[in-house]
mmCIF file of C-alpha atoms in Angstrom:
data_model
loop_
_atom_site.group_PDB
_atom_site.id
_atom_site.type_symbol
_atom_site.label_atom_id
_atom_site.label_comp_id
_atom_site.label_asym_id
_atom_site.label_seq_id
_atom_site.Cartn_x
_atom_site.Cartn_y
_atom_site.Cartn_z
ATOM 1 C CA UNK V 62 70.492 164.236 64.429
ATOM 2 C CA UNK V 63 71.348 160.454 65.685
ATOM 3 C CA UNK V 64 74.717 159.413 65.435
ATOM 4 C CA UNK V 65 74.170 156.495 63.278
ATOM 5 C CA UNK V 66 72.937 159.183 61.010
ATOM 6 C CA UNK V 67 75.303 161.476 60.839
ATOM 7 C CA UNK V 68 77.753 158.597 60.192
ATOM 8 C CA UNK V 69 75.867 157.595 57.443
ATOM 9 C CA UNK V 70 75.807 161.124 55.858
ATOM 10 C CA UNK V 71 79.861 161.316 56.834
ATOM 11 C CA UNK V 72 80.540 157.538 55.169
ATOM 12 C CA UNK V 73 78.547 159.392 51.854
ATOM 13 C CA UNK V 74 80.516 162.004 52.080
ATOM 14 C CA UNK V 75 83.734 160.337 52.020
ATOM 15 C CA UNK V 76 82.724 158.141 49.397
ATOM 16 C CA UNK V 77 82.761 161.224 47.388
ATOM 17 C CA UNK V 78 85.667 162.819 48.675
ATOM 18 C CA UNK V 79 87.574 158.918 47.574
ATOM 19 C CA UNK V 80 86.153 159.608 44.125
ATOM 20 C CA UNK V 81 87.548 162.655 43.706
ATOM 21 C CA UNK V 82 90.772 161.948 44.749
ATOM 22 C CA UNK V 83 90.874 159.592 42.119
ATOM 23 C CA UNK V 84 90.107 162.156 39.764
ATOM 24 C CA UNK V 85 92.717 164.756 40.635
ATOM 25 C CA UNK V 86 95.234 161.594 40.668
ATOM 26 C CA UNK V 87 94.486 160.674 37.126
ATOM 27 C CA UNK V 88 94.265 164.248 35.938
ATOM 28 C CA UNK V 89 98.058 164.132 37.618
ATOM 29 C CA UNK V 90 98.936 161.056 36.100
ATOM 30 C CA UNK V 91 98.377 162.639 32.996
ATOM 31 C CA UNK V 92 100.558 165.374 33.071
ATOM 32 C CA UNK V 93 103.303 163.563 34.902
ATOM 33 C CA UNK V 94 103.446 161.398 31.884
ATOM 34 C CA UNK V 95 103.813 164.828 29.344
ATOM 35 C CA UNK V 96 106.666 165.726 31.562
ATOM 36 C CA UNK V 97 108.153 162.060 31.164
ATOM 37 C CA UNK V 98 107.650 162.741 27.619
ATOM 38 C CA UNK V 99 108.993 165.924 26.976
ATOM 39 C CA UNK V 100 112.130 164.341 28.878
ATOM 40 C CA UNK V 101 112.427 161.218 26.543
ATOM 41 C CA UNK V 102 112.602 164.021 23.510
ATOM 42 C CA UNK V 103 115.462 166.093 24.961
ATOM 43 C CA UNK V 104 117.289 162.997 25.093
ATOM 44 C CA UNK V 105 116.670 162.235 21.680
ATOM 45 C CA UNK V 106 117.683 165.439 20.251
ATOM 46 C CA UNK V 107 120.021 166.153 23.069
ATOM 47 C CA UNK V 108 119.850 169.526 23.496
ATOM 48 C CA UNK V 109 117.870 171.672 25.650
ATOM 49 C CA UNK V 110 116.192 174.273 23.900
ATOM 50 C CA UNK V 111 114.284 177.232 25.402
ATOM 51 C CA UNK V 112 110.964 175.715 24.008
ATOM 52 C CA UNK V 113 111.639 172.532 25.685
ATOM 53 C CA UNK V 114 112.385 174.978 29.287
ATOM 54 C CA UNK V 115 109.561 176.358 28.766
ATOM 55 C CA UNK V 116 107.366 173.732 28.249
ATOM 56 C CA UNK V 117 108.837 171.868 30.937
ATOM 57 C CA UNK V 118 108.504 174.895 33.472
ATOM 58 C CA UNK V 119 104.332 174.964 32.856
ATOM 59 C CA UNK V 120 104.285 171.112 32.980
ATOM 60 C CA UNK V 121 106.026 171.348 36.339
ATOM 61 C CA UNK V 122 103.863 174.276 37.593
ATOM 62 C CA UNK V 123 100.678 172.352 37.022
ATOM 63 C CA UNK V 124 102.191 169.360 38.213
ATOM 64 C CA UNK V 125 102.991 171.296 41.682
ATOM 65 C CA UNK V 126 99.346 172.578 41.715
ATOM 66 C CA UNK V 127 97.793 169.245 40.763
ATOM 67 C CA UNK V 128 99.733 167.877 43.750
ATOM 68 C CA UNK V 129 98.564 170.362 46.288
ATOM 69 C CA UNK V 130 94.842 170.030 45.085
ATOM 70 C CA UNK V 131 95.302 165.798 45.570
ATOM 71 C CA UNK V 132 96.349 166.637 48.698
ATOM 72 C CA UNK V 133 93.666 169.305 49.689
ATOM 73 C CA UNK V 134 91.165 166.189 48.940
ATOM 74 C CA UNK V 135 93.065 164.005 51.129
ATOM 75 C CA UNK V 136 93.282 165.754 54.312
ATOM 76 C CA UNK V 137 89.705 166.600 53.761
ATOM 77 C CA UNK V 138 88.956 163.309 53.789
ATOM 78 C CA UNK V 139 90.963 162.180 56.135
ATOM 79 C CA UNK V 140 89.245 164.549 58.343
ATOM 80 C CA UNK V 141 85.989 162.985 57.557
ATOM 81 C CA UNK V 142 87.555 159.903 59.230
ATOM 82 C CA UNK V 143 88.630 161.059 62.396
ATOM 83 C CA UNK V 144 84.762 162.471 62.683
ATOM 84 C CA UNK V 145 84.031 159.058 62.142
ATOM 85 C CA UNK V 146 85.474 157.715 64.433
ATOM 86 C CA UNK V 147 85.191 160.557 67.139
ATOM 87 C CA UNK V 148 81.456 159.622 66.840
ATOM 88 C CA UNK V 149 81.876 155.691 66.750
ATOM 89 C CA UNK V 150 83.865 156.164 70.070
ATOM 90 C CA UNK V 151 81.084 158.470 71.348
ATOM 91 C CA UNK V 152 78.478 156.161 70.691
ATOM 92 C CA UNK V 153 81.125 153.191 72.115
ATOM 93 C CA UNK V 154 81.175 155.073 75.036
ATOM 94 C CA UNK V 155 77.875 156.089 75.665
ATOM 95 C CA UNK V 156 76.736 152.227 75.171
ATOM 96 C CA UNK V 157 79.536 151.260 77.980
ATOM 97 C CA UNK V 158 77.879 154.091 80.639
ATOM 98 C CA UNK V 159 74.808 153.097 79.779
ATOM 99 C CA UNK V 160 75.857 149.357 80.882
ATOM 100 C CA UNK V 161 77.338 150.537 84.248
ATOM 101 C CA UNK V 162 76.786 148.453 87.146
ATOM 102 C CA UNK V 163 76.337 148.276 90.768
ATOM 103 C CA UNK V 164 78.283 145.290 93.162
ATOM 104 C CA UNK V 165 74.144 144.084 93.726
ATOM 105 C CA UNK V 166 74.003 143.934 89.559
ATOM 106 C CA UNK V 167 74.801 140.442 87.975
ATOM 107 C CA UNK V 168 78.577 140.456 86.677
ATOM 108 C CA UNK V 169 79.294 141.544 82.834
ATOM 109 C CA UNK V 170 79.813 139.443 80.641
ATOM 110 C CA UNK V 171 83.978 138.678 80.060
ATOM 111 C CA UNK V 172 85.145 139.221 77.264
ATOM 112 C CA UNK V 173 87.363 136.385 75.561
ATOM 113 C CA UNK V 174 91.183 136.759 75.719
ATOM 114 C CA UNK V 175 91.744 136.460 72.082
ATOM 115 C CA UNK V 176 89.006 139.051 70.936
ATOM 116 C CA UNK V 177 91.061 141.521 73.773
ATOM 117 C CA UNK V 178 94.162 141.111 72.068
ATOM 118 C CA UNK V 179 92.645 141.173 68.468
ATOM 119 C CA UNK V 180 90.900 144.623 69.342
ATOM 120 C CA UNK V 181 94.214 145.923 71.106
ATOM 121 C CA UNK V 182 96.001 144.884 68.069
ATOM 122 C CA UNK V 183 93.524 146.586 65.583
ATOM 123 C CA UNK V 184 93.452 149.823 67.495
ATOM 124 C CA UNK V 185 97.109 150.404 67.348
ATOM 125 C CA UNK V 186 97.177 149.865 63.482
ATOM 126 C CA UNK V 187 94.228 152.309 63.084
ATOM 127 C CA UNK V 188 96.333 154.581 65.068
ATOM 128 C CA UNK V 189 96.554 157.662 62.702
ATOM 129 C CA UNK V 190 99.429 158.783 61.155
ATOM 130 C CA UNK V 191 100.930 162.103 61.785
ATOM 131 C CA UNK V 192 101.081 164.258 58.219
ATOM 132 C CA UNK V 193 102.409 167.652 58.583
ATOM 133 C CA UNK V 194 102.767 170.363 56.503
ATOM 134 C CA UNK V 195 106.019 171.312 55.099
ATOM 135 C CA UNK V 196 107.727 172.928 58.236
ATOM 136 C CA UNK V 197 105.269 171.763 60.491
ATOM 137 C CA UNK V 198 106.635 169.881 63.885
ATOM 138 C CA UNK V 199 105.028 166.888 65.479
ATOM 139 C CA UNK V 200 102.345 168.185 68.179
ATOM 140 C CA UNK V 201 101.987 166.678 71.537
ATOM 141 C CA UNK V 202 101.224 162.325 71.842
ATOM 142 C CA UNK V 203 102.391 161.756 68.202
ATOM 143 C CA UNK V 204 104.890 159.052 68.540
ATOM 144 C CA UNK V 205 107.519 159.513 71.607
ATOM 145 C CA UNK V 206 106.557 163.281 71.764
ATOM 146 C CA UNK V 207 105.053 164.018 75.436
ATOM 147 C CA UNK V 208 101.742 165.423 76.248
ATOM 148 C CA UNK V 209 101.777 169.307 77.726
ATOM 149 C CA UNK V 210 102.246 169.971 81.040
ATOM 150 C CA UNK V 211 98.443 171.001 81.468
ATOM 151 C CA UNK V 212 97.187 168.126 79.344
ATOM 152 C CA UNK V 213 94.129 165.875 80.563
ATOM 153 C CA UNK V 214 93.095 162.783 79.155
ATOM 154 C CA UNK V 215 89.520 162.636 77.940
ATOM 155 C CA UNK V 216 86.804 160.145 79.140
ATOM 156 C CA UNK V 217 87.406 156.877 76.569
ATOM 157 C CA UNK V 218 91.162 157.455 76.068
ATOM 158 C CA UNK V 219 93.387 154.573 76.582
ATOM 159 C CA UNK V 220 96.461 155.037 79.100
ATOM 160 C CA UNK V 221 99.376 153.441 80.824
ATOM 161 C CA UNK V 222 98.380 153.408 84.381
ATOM 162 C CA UNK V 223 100.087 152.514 87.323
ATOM 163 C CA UNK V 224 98.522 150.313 90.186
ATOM 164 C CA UNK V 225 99.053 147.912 92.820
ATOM 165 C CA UNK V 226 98.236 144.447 92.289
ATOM 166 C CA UNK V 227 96.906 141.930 94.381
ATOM 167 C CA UNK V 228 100.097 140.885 95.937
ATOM 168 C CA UNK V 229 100.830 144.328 96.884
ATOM 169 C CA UNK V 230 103.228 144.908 93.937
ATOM 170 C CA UNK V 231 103.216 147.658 91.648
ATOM 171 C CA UNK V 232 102.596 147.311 87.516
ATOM 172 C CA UNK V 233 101.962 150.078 84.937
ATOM 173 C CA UNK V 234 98.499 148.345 83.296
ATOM 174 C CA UNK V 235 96.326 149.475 80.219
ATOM 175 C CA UNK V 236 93.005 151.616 80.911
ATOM 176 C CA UNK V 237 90.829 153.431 80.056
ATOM 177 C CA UNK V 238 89.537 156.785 81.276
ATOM 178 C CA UNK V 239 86.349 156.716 82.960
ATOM 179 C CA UNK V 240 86.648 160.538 84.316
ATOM 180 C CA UNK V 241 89.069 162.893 85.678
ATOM 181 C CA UNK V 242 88.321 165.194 88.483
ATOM 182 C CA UNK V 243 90.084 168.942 88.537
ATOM 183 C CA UNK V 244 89.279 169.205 91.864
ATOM 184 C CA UNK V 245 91.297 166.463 93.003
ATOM 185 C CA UNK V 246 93.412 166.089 90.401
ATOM 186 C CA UNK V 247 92.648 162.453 90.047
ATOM 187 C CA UNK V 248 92.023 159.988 87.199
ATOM 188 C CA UNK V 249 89.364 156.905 87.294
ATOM 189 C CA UNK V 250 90.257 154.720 85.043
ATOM 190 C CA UNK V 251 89.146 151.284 84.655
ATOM 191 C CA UNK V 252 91.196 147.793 83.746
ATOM 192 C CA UNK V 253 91.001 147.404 80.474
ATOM 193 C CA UNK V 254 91.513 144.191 81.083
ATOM 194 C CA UNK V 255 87.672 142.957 81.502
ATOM 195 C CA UNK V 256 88.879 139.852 83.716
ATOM 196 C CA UNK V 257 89.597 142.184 86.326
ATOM 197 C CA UNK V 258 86.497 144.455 86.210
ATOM 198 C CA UNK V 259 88.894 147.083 88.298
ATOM 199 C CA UNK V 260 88.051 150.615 88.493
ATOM 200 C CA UNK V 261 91.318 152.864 90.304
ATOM 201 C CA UNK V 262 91.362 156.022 91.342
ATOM 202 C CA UNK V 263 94.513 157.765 90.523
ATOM 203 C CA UNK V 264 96.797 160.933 90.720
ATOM 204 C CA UNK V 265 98.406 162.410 87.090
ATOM 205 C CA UNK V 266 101.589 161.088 87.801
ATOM 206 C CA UNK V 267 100.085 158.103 87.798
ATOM 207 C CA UNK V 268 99.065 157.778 84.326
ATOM 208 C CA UNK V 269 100.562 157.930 80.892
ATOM 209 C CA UNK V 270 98.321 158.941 77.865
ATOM 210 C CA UNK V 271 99.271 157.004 74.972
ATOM 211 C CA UNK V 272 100.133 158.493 71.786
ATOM 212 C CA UNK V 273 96.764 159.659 69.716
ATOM 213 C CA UNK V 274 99.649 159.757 66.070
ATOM 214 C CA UNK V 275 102.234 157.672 64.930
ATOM 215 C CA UNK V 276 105.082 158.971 63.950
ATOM 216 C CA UNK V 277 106.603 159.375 60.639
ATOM 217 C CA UNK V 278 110.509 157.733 60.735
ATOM 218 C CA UNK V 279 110.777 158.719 57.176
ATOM 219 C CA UNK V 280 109.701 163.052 57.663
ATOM 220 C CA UNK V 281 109.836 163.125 61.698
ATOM 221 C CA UNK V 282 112.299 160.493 63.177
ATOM 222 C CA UNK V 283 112.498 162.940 66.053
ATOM 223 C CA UNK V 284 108.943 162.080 67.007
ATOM 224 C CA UNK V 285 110.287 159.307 67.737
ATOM 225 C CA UNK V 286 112.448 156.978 71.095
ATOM 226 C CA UNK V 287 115.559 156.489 70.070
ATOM 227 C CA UNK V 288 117.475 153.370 69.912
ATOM 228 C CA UNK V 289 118.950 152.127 74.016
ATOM 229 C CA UNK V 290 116.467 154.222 75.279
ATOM 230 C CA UNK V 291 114.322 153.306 78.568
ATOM 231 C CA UNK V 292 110.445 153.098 77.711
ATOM 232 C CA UNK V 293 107.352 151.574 79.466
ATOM 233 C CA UNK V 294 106.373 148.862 76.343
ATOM 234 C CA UNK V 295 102.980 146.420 76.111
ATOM 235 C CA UNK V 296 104.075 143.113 76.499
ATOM 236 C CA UNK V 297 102.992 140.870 73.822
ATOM 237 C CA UNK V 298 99.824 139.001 74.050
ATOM 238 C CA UNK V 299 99.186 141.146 77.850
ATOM 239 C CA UNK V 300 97.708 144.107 79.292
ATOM 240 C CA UNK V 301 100.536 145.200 81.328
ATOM 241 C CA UNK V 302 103.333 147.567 80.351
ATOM 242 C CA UNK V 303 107.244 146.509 81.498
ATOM 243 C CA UNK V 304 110.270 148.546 81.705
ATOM 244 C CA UNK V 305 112.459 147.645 77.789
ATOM 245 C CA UNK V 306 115.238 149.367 75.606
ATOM 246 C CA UNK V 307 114.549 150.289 72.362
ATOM 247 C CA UNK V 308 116.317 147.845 69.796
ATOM 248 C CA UNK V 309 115.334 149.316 66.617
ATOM 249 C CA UNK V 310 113.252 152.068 66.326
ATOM 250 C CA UNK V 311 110.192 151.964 63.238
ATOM 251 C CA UNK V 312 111.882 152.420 59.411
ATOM 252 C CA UNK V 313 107.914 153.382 57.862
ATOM 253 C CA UNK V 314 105.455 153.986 59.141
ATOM 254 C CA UNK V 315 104.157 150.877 59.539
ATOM 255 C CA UNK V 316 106.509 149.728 61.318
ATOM 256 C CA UNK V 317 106.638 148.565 65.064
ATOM 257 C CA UNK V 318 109.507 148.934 67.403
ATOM 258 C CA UNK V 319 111.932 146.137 68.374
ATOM 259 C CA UNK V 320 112.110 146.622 72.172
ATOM 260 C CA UNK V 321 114.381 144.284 74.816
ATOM 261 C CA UNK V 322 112.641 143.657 77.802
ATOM 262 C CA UNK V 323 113.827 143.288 81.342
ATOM 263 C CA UNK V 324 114.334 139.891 81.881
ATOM 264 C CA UNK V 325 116.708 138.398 84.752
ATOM 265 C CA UNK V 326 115.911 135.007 83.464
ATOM 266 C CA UNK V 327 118.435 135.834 80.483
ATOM 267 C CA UNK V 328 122.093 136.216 80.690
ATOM 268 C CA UNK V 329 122.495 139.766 79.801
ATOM 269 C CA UNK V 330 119.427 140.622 82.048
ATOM 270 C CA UNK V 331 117.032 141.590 78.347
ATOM 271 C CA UNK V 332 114.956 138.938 76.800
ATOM 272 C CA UNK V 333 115.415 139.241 72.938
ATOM 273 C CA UNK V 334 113.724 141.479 70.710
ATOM 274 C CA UNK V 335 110.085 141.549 70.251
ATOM 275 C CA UNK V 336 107.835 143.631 68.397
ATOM 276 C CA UNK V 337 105.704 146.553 69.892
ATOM 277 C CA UNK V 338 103.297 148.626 68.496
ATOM 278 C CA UNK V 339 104.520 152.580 68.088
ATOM 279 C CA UNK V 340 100.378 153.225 69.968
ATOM 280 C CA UNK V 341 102.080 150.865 72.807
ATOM 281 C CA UNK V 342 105.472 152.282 73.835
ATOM 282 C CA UNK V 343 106.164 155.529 75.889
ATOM 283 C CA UNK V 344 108.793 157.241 78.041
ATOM 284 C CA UNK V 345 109.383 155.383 81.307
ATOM 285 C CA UNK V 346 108.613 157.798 84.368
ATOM 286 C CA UNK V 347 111.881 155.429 86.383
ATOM 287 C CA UNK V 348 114.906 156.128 85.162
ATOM 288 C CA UNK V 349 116.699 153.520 88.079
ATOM 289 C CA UNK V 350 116.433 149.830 86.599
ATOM 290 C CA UNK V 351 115.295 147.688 89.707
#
């Protein structure tokens, strides 16, 4: 089966799975308004009679089951989505390969600065967002947690990486993983930057993986950097990751961080707070500031 149609078949199968959510929510809906109900009549008669606790217990009991099934559906579906887009990077990737060239090739085509930044700025608000179960903990690369000792980024995935520019300088940059050899232990990983057309071959502790969830501030603030603490952040508008302190950490979910970047060209030696992306922020490997 193609993957264009197997994402057709998934998109179908979503579209159902977005129907019956809807269903189960209405089905809800109704019985949260009973309960409102039955409320608004205890409070005229103002007592609280053993019909009324009963009645109230069963409305509550299907309410709690009505609940779990909407959120059955959801994950489900949600599921669905990640296949989705597992198989639109696939195909992404297989396209890019497939495009490799040779120094005797002509060069690729660049792509424009503000379509980079547009697609850098839509992939970290697609970034998924971490949904546990009750008790759960956040796994591994959601939000500020770190990846396992024995973890290995996969061909595609999008890292901080740390090279040496062409002044001879060092800079933590944004790539992507082209492969990763075990018996060398080495990354290459390519510029994601397309006006560089760099490929760099580098060791693990050279390269960050980026978190794969956001994290929840409102069920898992532990997921995620606190605030004054030392991270590798994107700099706006670039492709290059810079030493900052966390300002304010995310409220919701959809919220970025407010980093402070090293900046010796302000007073305090921080340039003031700017907005980063919770996909675009993780521990800094130097503790010493330079």
């Amino acid at each position: 089966m193609s993957a264009d149609t197997k994402i057709a078949e998934l998109l179908t199968e979503l579209h159902q799975l977005i129907k019956q959510t809807q269903e189960e929510r209405s089905r809800s809906e109704h019985n949260l308004l009973n309960i409102q109900k039955t409320h608004e009549r205890m409070q005229t008669e103002n007592k609280t009679s053993p019909y009324y606790r009963t009645k109230l217990r069963g409305l509550y009991t299907t309410a709690k089951a009505d609940a779990e099934a909407e959120c059955s559906v959801l994950r489900y579906a949600l599921s669905k989505i990640a296949e989705i887009k597992s198989l639109l990077e696939e195909r992404r990737i297989a396209a890019k390969m497939a495009g490799t060239y040779s120094d005797n090739d002509p060069p690729r085509k660049t792509m424009r600065r503000g379509v980079l930044m547009t697609l850098l700025q839509q992939s970290a608000m697609t970034l998924p967002l971490w949904i546990g179960k009750p008790g759960d903990s956040p796994p591994p690369l959601c939000g500020a947690m770190p990846a396992s000792s024995d973890y290995v980024a996969k061909q595609g995935d999008k890292v901080a990486a740390r090279v040496k520019a062409v002044d001879g300088d060092e800079q933590w940059i944004l790539a992507e993983v082209v492969s990763y050899s075990h018996s060398t232990n080495k990354y290459e990983v390519d510029d994601i930057d397309e006006e560089g057309k760099e490929r760099h071959t580098l060791s693990r502790r050279r390269i960050i993986p980026l978190p794969q969830w956001k994290a929840n501030p409102e069920t898992d603030p532990e997921a995620l950097f606190s605030k004054d603490q030392l991270v590798l952040a994107l700099y706006p508008q670039t492709t290059c990751f810079y030493r900052a302190l966390i300002h304010t950490p995310p409220h919701r979910p959809q919220d970025d961080y407010s980093v402070l970047f090293e900046d010796t060209s302000y007073a305090d030696g921080y340039s003031p707070p700017l907005n980063v992306a919770q996909r675009y922020v993780v521990a800094c490997k130097e503790n010493k500031k330079k």
